[in-house]
Amino acid sequence: MATTEVERRRGQLASLSIAAVVIIVGVPLWWRTTETYRAWLPVSQINELANLQLQLSADVEVVFARGTVTPEQQKKVPLTKTQDEEHTVDEDTALRYRYETKYRTANIMEEDALKQPSAADADLSLHTLSESPCGSLVVYVIPESSSLLPEDVDVYIGQRRTALLRNGAQMKVGRTIEQLLAHLEPRIRQVLKVMSFSHTDITAALSGRVRLSPGNKESIADSMRAFKSSPGYEITFSLLNPDPKSHRLHWDIEGAVQTYIQPLLTKLAPVANFSIDSQTLYYAMLGVNPRFDSSRNAYTLNSDSLAHVINPVEARLGSNAASSNPVLNFLLYAPDAQHSPLYIQDRQKQKVPSNAFHSPRWGGIMVYNVNSFYGPEAVFPVDINIDMAKVMGVFLAQLRLLLGVQSSTAPPGFLVAPCSSTGLADWELDRLMWSRSVENVATAATTITSLAQLLDQIGNIVINDNIAEQVSSAVTSLQLAVAELEAGNLGFALQYSKEAILASERAFFDPSLLHLLYFPDDQKFAIYIPLFLPMCVPILLSLLKIISDARQRRKERQAKKE
Amino acid sequence: MAAHGCSYSALLLIICSVSVFIVADSQDTSLSGGHHAAAVEDNPQAATEAAGKTSEQPAVEERSWEATEVEEATLHEAAADKQDTPAPETEAPSPVPQPKDDFQEELVIRPLHSGDIYASFQFRTLWETDFMSGNKVSHYRLFPKSLGQVISKFSVRELHISFTQGYWRTMQWGQPFQPAPPGAELWVWFQDSVTDVDGTWKELTNVLSGIFCASLNFIDSTNTVQPSASFKPLGIGNVTDHRFLRYATLPREIVCTENLTPWKKLLPCGSKAGLTVLLKSEKLFHSSFHSQAVHIRPVCQDWQCKTTSWELRQTLNVVFDLHTSGQGKREWSLFKMFSRTLTEACPLASSSKIYIDITDDPQGELFELSPATPLLSQAMVLGDRRTFSVYDLTQPVTFGTVRSLNPLIRWKSSEGDMLRPLLHAERYVAGYGLQTGEIHTLMYNNHPYRSFPVLLLDTVPWYLRLYIHTLTVTSKGKDNTPSYIHYQPSKDRLRPHLLEMLVQLPPNSVTEVTVQFERALLKWTEYTPDPNHGFYVGSSVISSLVPSIVAMDTNITMDRPLFSSFFPCKEESSFFVRVYTEPLLVNLPTPDFSMPYNVICLTCTVVAVGYGSLYNLLTRSFQIDEPSPGLAKRLANIIRRMRGVPPL
């Protein structure tokens, strides 16, 4: 009896130790050897970024010209003043605008500059005096009697980063400085709305991240017209000649690009890289047959049918083989001899004066009628030189729209200086840079957070070191960009935000994240079962037996006690 | 039972792999699509977001086309600003600029002796420009933009790409105008300014695969070679450092409509006018042989070669088998071949011609060509003097009163024999079993009295391990020592074997090159989806300067003065020929692909059995059992019980 008892205990001990070995050695070993490599990701920092708190700071300098403040007031003028404006866009996006206003009186040279005969001249000489950095503004308050501005104009917005503000008539000398400032403040705010970031622009830039409340269709369409922010754009001009038998078209695209497009793009260089191509496509037809309008003795294209126009053309435009940046297409369509002249009608059945239209985030088409270049007895083919000034005027306007350079409507009493030769004022560039920085930051943050979420959800994805590196660099650049926005360094903020977006996209689209070897857990276990089942069943059974034995013995012992 | 288990495991494997694909697929789409929504698939917010997006879509659609309002101010301002700059467009009646590019199209039709028809299209775009100088070329007229961008981005000096369906039968059809191997072939010379040639090549193949809708992206280091002698630049430029050359073939590539459409798109007239209207895929691919190619190279603009221009040559060669489809009648017309007739030339082409080879029938007794054309042209083609009837499409006279051109050839007799091609080659695999084999390459020199050297280029994938010591070259039963051998051994999974030899072919002989190989075992992910189909080995390339056929007729001196006929004709005494052999199809040892699961099951079972008995031994408690009584004793006991006697 004793020997059987010893034998039993030995068996129990053996099964217990085997179970222990399996649990302590086997399971961790299996776990380690089947683990996928997952590099460390800065998850906490990413989670911080998911909750985007952006602060945009703009420096505003308000300069009082002689005659706007009395010497007593001048002493009391506060040096700086900071105003904050907070907006909560949605639960994890909040915006704060900070305007840091500095007050000072004009120095002698500025006084001289303000004595120039016209506002444009004053603007130019003020600009040469001091160049204000990207993102900042200078508002000159000039006395009411100043002859710089026409009678009905209160505010002049220059081509650079300066504005001239006429002091109101009721602000006669004698009021206190507080009253003066209180009077000026809403008007300065108005100037800022035009020349610097406005809330609508910034929320439009966040549209990739925040679902806008279904506002009016106009604003949605406006916000969707411009291309998404990208580190580069390819601009392609295509001359469509559907009828090379009758028309031999010549366009000096090289010269026209140099004269009209290049200055604008040079100015926009901090925002993105641009490359320009042009091509001529023959036998490229529009997708719709224009209708003959006998009242005008011309063919017309309705605005409803415009959506179908480009589809057959698009197949021939060709994508850019050399880069993956978005392409802006500008098509110049010279209708064939049988369908000339061709006019585009708007919804009111009126002829569109420019005879051109554009499609959001795609490009523009201009119809260029050439039938007036030759008489009815002309011998085909006719050589036709295209007037590039006319064409480029249209394309330039479309390019501005598609790049998101919005000419916001100035409030009454404002006079906006006409564009310079570059086609873009400094403050317009600033506005674009503000919204592009915010858009880049928002997009990069969304990309990184969704990548982190994806990697978190699918545990099988291998995270290589290079991806972790890209993610970390994206996060660092993002943090820097946010910090620079806060500090008001617009140029750096845009630079960092571009780096962030590049790094985040590279991480997100890395091919190693899409590797072949993902096995769902159930299939993995189907393969393990032939090993696991025969191993675990005896162990489990003997463990059960040990437990039941122990319970029985306890019962027996209790019965003995009783 | 075994079969059952096998099929079960195969099923499981299939399910497994299918679901892997599905997973990969869905990941792919979700990543490339709305990639920000992808991460929050389970999140209800994403769904509402998507729904919101769709609901706002119509609003956008409505506004998506808007008339451009040009602020007149901007326009005038811009124009006014430009007054001082030299703006040629302001002078309205300026002279028409001379275009720097030129386009030509041409179709050659040659009736073959086998009764087939060979049609060869050539489209040539010449552009006087320099892609390589500092300023970027970006304004295209006739030259396609996509290829121009490729040239300038990847610093390509020369690019030759061909897609071929079917094999050119040299013995029946003679030499083609543009030889091409079955499948896809790509060879590129890069500028010597390129530092990372392999990286550029990889990118280039990917871009070209997008442009031509072909699987050129499967070109990697395992099928790319740098031939040292066989592929010399065809354009100007004396860089022959083969570090800048890459050559690859994909013998398995299937060519079809999706490759033809992008090829046609590169032509200035598209498929709308000129000879291109004939290129209808339903007819082109209903043929014995189809080959389309793009060749880009720099060429001289003039005799002194002061300026260079870029030449883009698009060629398309088809062989129609009209004999079998024509119900025994031997006649063909443009309409029969292409189901189209010609009505006009491409208006952009400076020359547009159809050549019909009538060399074999100068007297018009073999076949009859209608409508007759007064234009005849003679040309030296592949060492032979050929006569062609020419239709010039730029002349309205060509189209006659019906305004359409449909040349027709009707055979009168099926006689005539073809001169055997001077050089041709064939290749096959010999041997049995799945371990070793032997590649035989036969090269025929059919010239009656002259020997000539040929360059043989062989590219063999790494999984056929060549035993280079078994390389033998024999002609007429004797060893023929190659005067030049360039051999680059393969590296597993990295690069293929490259074998280049310069062999002298004796006159009227067959030269046989044999080399033995061993078949390698691949890893299970390296097999193609249909591994039992076999693995292709690309064609061998034989390049040679072949003595001219014209120079061969030394005995026909009747029509020439005696003083001119003593030395053999030196004029164009040899011509360049490139011959491609058949691609090889080699079977590799192919495992049963349910094997991994079977192996897992088997090992697990073995482990389980071993472990189970060990476990049993260790944990069982052993007790001494009463030995059971013997059989005799038990029987005795039963009898005793029946008798009522107590048991033993």
Coordinates of C-alpha atoms in Angstrom, one line a residue, chain A residues 63-446:
Chain A
V63 CA 2.4 103.2 -36.3
F64 CA 0.8 106.6 -35.6
A65 CA 1.8 109.2 -38.1
R66 CA 2.2 112.8 -37.1
G67 CA -1.1 114.4 -36.5
T68 CA -3.0 111.4 -35.2
V69 CA -1.9 111.5 -31.6
T70 CA -1.0 114.5 -29.4
P71 CA 2.3 114.4 -27.5
E72 CA 0.4 113.8 -24.3
Q73 CA -1.4 110.8 -25.8
Q74 CA 1.9 109.7 -27.2
K75 CA 3.3 109.2 -23.8
K76 CA 0.4 107.2 -22.7
V77 CA 0.5 104.9 -25.7
P78 CA 0.9 101.3 -24.4
L79 CA 3.9 99.6 -25.9
T80 CA 2.3 96.2 -26.6
K81 CA -1.0 94.6 -26.3
T82 CA -1.9 91.0 -26.7
Q83 CA -5.3 89.8 -27.8
D84 CA -6.4 86.2 -27.8
E85 CA -9.3 84.8 -29.7
E86 CA -10.3 81.2 -29.0
H87 CA -12.3 78.9 -31.2
T88 CA -13.2 75.3 -30.6
V89 CA -13.6 73.6 -33.9
D90 CA -14.5 70.2 -32.7
E91 CA -13.8 68.0 -29.6
D92 CA -10.2 67.5 -30.4
T93 CA -9.3 70.5 -32.5
A94 CA -9.0 73.9 -31.0
L95 CA -7.7 77.1 -32.4
R96 CA -6.4 80.2 -30.8
Y97 CA -5.5 83.3 -32.6
R98 CA -3.1 85.7 -30.9
Y99 CA -2.5 89.2 -32.2
E100 CA 0.5 90.9 -30.6
T101 CA 0.0 94.6 -31.3
K102 CA 2.9 97.0 -30.9
Y103 CA 2.2 100.7 -30.9
R104 CA 4.7 103.3 -31.8
T105 CA 4.9 106.6 -33.5
A106 CA 6.3 107.0 -37.0
N107 CA 10.0 108.0 -37.3
I108 CA 11.2 110.8 -39.6
M109 CA 11.9 108.6 -42.5
E110 CA 8.4 107.0 -42.4
E111 CA 6.9 110.5 -42.1
D112 CA 8.8 111.4 -45.3
A113 CA 7.5 108.3 -47.0
L114 CA 3.9 109.1 -46.0
K115 CA 4.3 112.4 -47.7
Q116 CA 4.5 110.8 -51.1
P117 CA 1.9 111.9 -53.6
S118 CA 0.1 108.6 -53.9
A119 CA -0.7 105.7 -51.7
A120 CA 1.2 103.3 -54.0
D121 CA 4.4 105.3 -53.9
A122 CA 4.1 105.6 -50.1
D123 CA 3.6 101.8 -49.9
L124 CA 6.8 101.3 -52.0
S125 CA 9.0 103.7 -50.0
L126 CA 7.7 102.3 -46.7
H127 CA 8.6 98.9 -47.9
T128 CA 12.1 99.9 -48.8
L129 CA 12.5 101.5 -45.3
S130 CA 11.9 98.3 -43.4
E131 CA 11.1 94.9 -44.6
S132 CA 8.6 93.2 -42.2
P133 CA 9.1 89.5 -41.8
C134 CA 6.7 86.9 -43.2
G135 CA 3.4 86.8 -41.4
S136 CA 3.7 90.2 -39.7
L137 CA 1.8 93.4 -40.6
V138 CA 2.4 97.1 -40.2
V139 CA -0.6 99.4 -40.1
Y140 CA 0.1 103.1 -40.5
V141 CA -2.5 105.4 -39.0
I142 CA -2.6 108.6 -41.0
P143 CA -4.4 111.7 -40.1
E144 CA -7.8 112.3 -41.6
S145 CA -6.5 115.3 -43.6
S146 CA -4.0 113.2 -45.4
S147 CA -4.3 113.4 -49.2
L148 CA -2.8 110.0 -49.7
L149 CA -6.2 108.3 -50.0
P150 CA -9.1 109.2 -52.1
E151 CA -12.1 110.7 -50.4
D152 CA -14.3 107.6 -49.9
V153 CA -11.4 105.3 -49.0
D154 CA -10.5 104.7 -45.4
V155 CA -8.1 101.9 -45.7
Y156 CA -5.4 101.2 -48.3
I157 CA -3.9 97.8 -48.5
G158 CA -0.6 97.8 -50.2
Q159 CA 1.2 95.2 -52.2
R160 CA 3.5 94.3 -49.4
R161 CA 2.7 93.9 -45.7
T162 CA 1.6 97.4 -45.0
A163 CA -1.8 99.1 -44.8
L164 CA -2.7 102.7 -44.4
L165 CA -5.5 103.5 -42.1
R166 CA -7.2 106.9 -42.1
N167 CA -8.0 108.1 -38.7
G168 CA -11.7 108.7 -38.4
A169 CA -13.2 112.1 -38.5
Q170 CA -14.7 111.9 -35.1
M171 CA -11.4 111.1 -33.5
K172 CA -10.4 114.7 -33.0
V173 CA -7.5 115.6 -30.9
G174 CA -8.5 115.8 -27.3
R175 CA -10.0 112.4 -26.7
T176 CA -8.1 110.1 -24.5
I177 CA -5.8 107.5 -25.8
E178 CA -8.0 104.7 -24.6
Q179 CA -10.9 106.0 -26.6
L180 CA -8.6 106.4 -29.6
L181 CA -7.4 102.9 -29.3
A182 CA -10.9 101.5 -28.7
H183 CA -12.0 103.2 -31.9
L184 CA -9.1 101.9 -33.9
E185 CA -9.3 98.4 -32.7
P186 CA -12.2 97.0 -34.7
R187 CA -10.9 98.7 -37.8
I188 CA -7.5 97.2 -37.3
R189 CA -9.2 93.8 -36.8
Q190 CA -10.9 94.3 -40.1
V191 CA -7.6 95.0 -41.8
L192 CA -6.2 91.9 -40.2
K193 CA -9.1 89.8 -41.5
V194 CA -8.2 90.9 -45.0
M195 CA -4.4 90.7 -44.8
S196 CA -3.7 87.9 -42.4
F197 CA -5.5 84.7 -41.5
S198 CA -9.2 84.7 -41.1
H199 CA -11.2 82.1 -39.3
T200 CA -13.0 80.9 -42.4
D201 CA -9.7 80.3 -44.2
I202 CA -8.3 78.4 -41.3
T203 CA -11.4 76.2 -40.8
A204 CA -11.4 75.6 -44.6
A205 CA -7.8 74.4 -44.2
L206 CA -8.8 72.0 -41.5
S207 CA -11.5 70.5 -43.7
G208 CA -9.5 67.4 -44.1
R209 CA -9.6 66.8 -40.4
V210 CA -12.8 68.3 -39.2
R211 CA -16.2 67.7 -40.7
L212 CA -17.6 71.1 -41.3
S213 CA -21.1 71.7 -40.3
P214 CA -23.1 71.6 -43.5
G215 CA -23.0 75.3 -44.1
N216 CA -23.9 76.9 -47.3
K217 CA -22.9 75.2 -50.5
E218 CA -21.0 78.3 -51.7
S219 CA -18.5 78.0 -48.9
I220 CA -18.0 74.3 -49.3
A221 CA -17.4 74.8 -53.0
D222 CA -15.0 77.6 -52.3
S223 CA -13.1 75.5 -49.9
M224 CA -13.0 72.5 -52.3
R225 CA -11.8 74.5 -55.3
A226 CA -8.2 74.8 -54.3
F227 CA -5.8 71.9 -54.5
K228 CA -4.9 70.2 -51.4
S229 CA -1.6 71.2 -50.0
S230 CA 1.3 69.3 -51.5
P231 CA 5.0 69.8 -51.5
G232 CA 4.9 70.2 -55.3
Y233 CA 2.6 70.7 -58.2
E234 CA 2.9 69.9 -61.9
I235 CA 1.4 72.4 -64.2
T236 CA 0.6 71.2 -67.6
F237 CA -0.6 73.4 -70.5
S238 CA -2.2 71.4 -73.3
L239 CA -3.2 72.9 -76.6
L240 CA -6.0 70.8 -78.0
N241 CA -6.3 70.9 -81.7
P242 CA -9.1 68.7 -82.8
D243 CA -8.7 69.6 -86.5
P244 CA -5.1 69.7 -87.6
K245 CA -6.3 69.4 -91.2
S246 CA -7.7 72.9 -91.1
H247 CA -5.8 74.7 -88.4
R248 CA -2.1 74.8 -87.9
L249 CA -1.9 76.3 -84.4
H250 CA 1.2 78.0 -83.1
W251 CA 1.6 79.1 -79.5
D252 CA 4.6 80.6 -78.0
I253 CA 4.1 78.8 -74.7
E254 CA 7.7 79.0 -73.7
G255 CA 7.8 82.8 -73.9
A256 CA 4.3 83.1 -72.3
V257 CA 5.3 80.9 -69.4
Q258 CA 8.4 83.0 -68.8
T259 CA 6.5 86.3 -68.9
Y260 CA 3.3 85.4 -67.2
I261 CA 3.4 82.3 -65.1
Q262 CA 7.0 82.1 -63.9
P263 CA 6.9 85.4 -61.8
L264 CA 4.0 84.1 -59.8
L265 CA 5.5 80.7 -59.3
T266 CA 8.8 82.3 -58.2
K267 CA 6.9 84.2 -55.6
L268 CA 5.1 81.0 -54.5
A269 CA 8.3 79.1 -54.2
P270 CA 8.2 78.9 -50.4
V271 CA 4.8 77.3 -50.6
A272 CA 5.6 74.5 -53.0
N273 CA 7.8 73.5 -55.9
F274 CA 6.3 73.9 -59.4
S275 CA 7.2 72.4 -62.6
I276 CA 5.7 73.4 -65.9
D277 CA 5.1 71.3 -69.0
S278 CA 3.3 71.9 -72.2
Q279 CA 2.1 69.6 -75.0
T280 CA 0.0 69.8 -78.1
L281 CA -2.7 67.1 -78.6
Y282 CA -4.2 66.6 -82.0
Y283 CA -7.5 65.1 -82.7
A284 CA -8.5 65.7 -79.1
M285 CA -12.3 66.0 -79.0
L286 CA -14.5 67.3 -76.3
G287 CA -16.9 64.8 -74.8
V288 CA -20.1 66.7 -75.8
N289 CA -21.4 67.9 -79.1
P290 CA -22.0 71.6 -78.9
R291 CA -25.4 72.9 -79.8
F292 CA -25.9 75.4 -82.6
D293 CA -27.6 78.5 -81.4
S294 CA -29.0 80.2 -84.5
S295 CA -29.7 83.5 -82.6
R296 CA -26.1 84.0 -82.0
N297 CA -24.9 82.1 -85.1
A298 CA -22.6 80.2 -82.9
Y299 CA -22.2 76.9 -81.1
T300 CA -22.8 76.9 -77.4
L301 CA -21.8 74.6 -74.6
N302 CA -24.1 74.6 -71.6
S303 CA -22.7 74.8 -68.1
D304 CA -24.6 71.5 -67.4
S305 CA -22.7 69.6 -70.0
L306 CA -19.3 70.9 -69.0
A307 CA -18.9 68.0 -66.6
H308 CA -18.7 65.7 -69.6
V309 CA -16.4 67.7 -71.6
I310 CA -13.0 66.6 -70.3
N311 CA -13.5 62.8 -69.9
P312 CA -12.3 61.8 -73.4
V313 CA -9.6 64.4 -73.3
E314 CA -8.3 63.4 -69.9
A315 CA -7.4 59.9 -71.2
R316 CA -4.9 61.5 -73.6
L317 CA -3.5 64.1 -71.2
G318 CA -1.3 61.5 -69.7
S319 CA 0.0 61.5 -66.2
N320 CA 3.3 62.8 -65.3
A321 CA 5.8 60.0 -65.6
A322 CA 8.4 61.7 -63.6
S323 CA 6.7 62.6 -60.3
S324 CA 3.7 61.9 -58.2
N325 CA 2.7 65.4 -57.4
P326 CA -0.8 66.6 -58.3
V327 CA -1.2 67.9 -61.8
L328 CA -2.9 71.1 -62.7
N329 CA -4.2 70.9 -66.2
F330 CA -4.8 73.9 -68.3
L331 CA -6.3 73.2 -71.7
L332 CA -6.6 75.5 -74.5
Y333 CA -9.2 74.2 -76.9
A334 CA -9.4 75.6 -80.4
P335 CA -12.7 74.3 -81.9
D336 CA -12.6 72.7 -85.3
A337 CA -13.7 74.7 -88.3
Q338 CA -17.1 73.1 -88.5
H339 CA -18.0 73.9 -84.9
S340 CA -16.7 77.5 -84.8
P341 CA -17.3 79.8 -83.0
L342 CA -18.0 78.0 -79.8
Y343 CA -19.1 79.8 -76.7
I344 CA -19.7 78.7 -73.1
Q345 CA -23.1 79.6 -71.6
D346 CA -23.7 80.0 -67.9
R347 CA -26.9 79.1 -66.2
Q348 CA -28.5 82.3 -67.2
K349 CA -27.9 81.4 -70.8
Q350 CA -25.4 84.3 -71.0
K351 CA -22.2 84.0 -72.8
V352 CA -19.3 83.7 -70.4
P353 CA -17.0 86.6 -71.2
S354 CA -13.7 84.8 -70.7
N355 CA -15.0 81.7 -72.6
A356 CA -13.3 79.6 -70.0
F357 CA -14.2 77.4 -67.1
H358 CA -12.4 75.6 -64.4
S359 CA -13.0 72.5 -62.4
P360 CA -12.1 72.3 -58.7
R361 CA -8.8 70.5 -58.0
W362 CA -8.4 69.6 -61.7
G363 CA -7.6 72.6 -63.8
G364 CA -9.2 74.8 -66.4
I365 CA -10.2 74.9 -70.0
M366 CA -10.4 77.8 -72.2
V367 CA -12.1 77.8 -75.6
Y368 CA -10.2 79.8 -78.1
N369 CA -12.1 80.5 -81.3
V370 CA -9.9 80.8 -84.3
N371 CA -12.5 81.2 -87.0
S372 CA -12.0 85.0 -87.1
F373 CA -8.4 84.6 -88.2
Y374 CA -9.3 83.6 -91.7
G375 CA -12.0 84.4 -94.2
P376 CA -14.4 81.9 -95.8
E377 CA -12.1 81.5 -98.9
A378 CA -9.1 80.6 -96.9
V379 CA -7.0 77.7 -98.0
F380 CA -6.7 75.0 -95.4
P381 CA -4.7 74.4 -93.4
V382 CA -4.4 77.9 -92.0
D383 CA -1.5 79.0 -89.9
I384 CA -2.8 80.6 -86.7
N385 CA -0.7 82.4 -84.1
I386 CA -2.4 82.3 -80.7
D387 CA -2.5 85.5 -78.7
M388 CA -0.9 84.3 -75.6
A389 CA -1.6 87.4 -73.5
K390 CA -5.3 86.7 -73.7
V391 CA -4.9 83.1 -72.9
M392 CA -2.5 83.5 -70.1
G393 CA -4.6 86.1 -68.4
V394 CA -7.3 83.5 -68.1
F395 CA -5.0 80.7 -67.1
L396 CA -3.3 83.0 -64.5
A397 CA -6.6 83.8 -62.9
Q398 CA -7.5 80.1 -62.8
L399 CA -4.1 79.2 -61.4
R400 CA -4.6 81.6 -58.6
L401 CA -8.0 80.1 -57.8
L402 CA -6.8 76.6 -57.9
L403 CA -3.8 77.3 -55.7
G404 CA -6.0 78.8 -53.2
V405 CA -4.9 82.4 -53.5
Q406 CA -8.2 83.8 -52.5
S407 CA -9.0 87.4 -53.2
S408 CA -11.3 87.9 -50.3
T409 CA -13.8 90.6 -50.9
A410 CA -12.6 93.7 -49.1
P411 CA -15.2 95.4 -46.9
P412 CA -16.5 98.8 -48.2
G413 CA -14.1 101.7 -47.7
F414 CA -11.1 99.5 -48.5
L415 CA -8.9 100.0 -51.4
V416 CA -6.7 97.0 -52.4
A417 CA -3.7 97.8 -54.4
P418 CA -3.7 96.1 -57.8
C419 CA -1.3 93.2 -58.1
S420 CA 2.2 93.8 -59.1
S421 CA 4.0 92.1 -62.0
T422 CA 4.3 89.0 -59.9
G423 CA 0.5 88.7 -59.7
L424 CA 0.6 88.2 -56.0
A425 CA 0.9 90.6 -53.1
D426 CA 3.1 89.7 -50.1
W427 CA 0.1 89.6 -47.8
E428 CA -1.7 87.3 -50.1
L429 CA 1.3 85.0 -50.0
D430 CA 1.1 85.2 -46.2
R431 CA -2.5 84.3 -46.1
L432 CA -1.8 81.3 -48.3
M433 CA 1.1 80.3 -46.1
W434 CA -1.0 80.5 -43.0
S435 CA -3.7 78.3 -44.3
R436 CA -1.2 75.9 -46.0
S437 CA 0.8 75.5 -42.7
V438 CA -2.4 74.8 -40.8
E439 CA -3.5 72.4 -43.5
N440 CA -0.2 70.6 -43.5
V441 CA -0.1 70.3 -39.8
A442 CA -3.6 69.0 -39.7
T443 CA -3.1 66.5 -42.5
A444 CA 0.2 65.2 -41.1
A445 CA -1.3 64.9 -37.6
T446 CA -4.2 63.0 -39.0

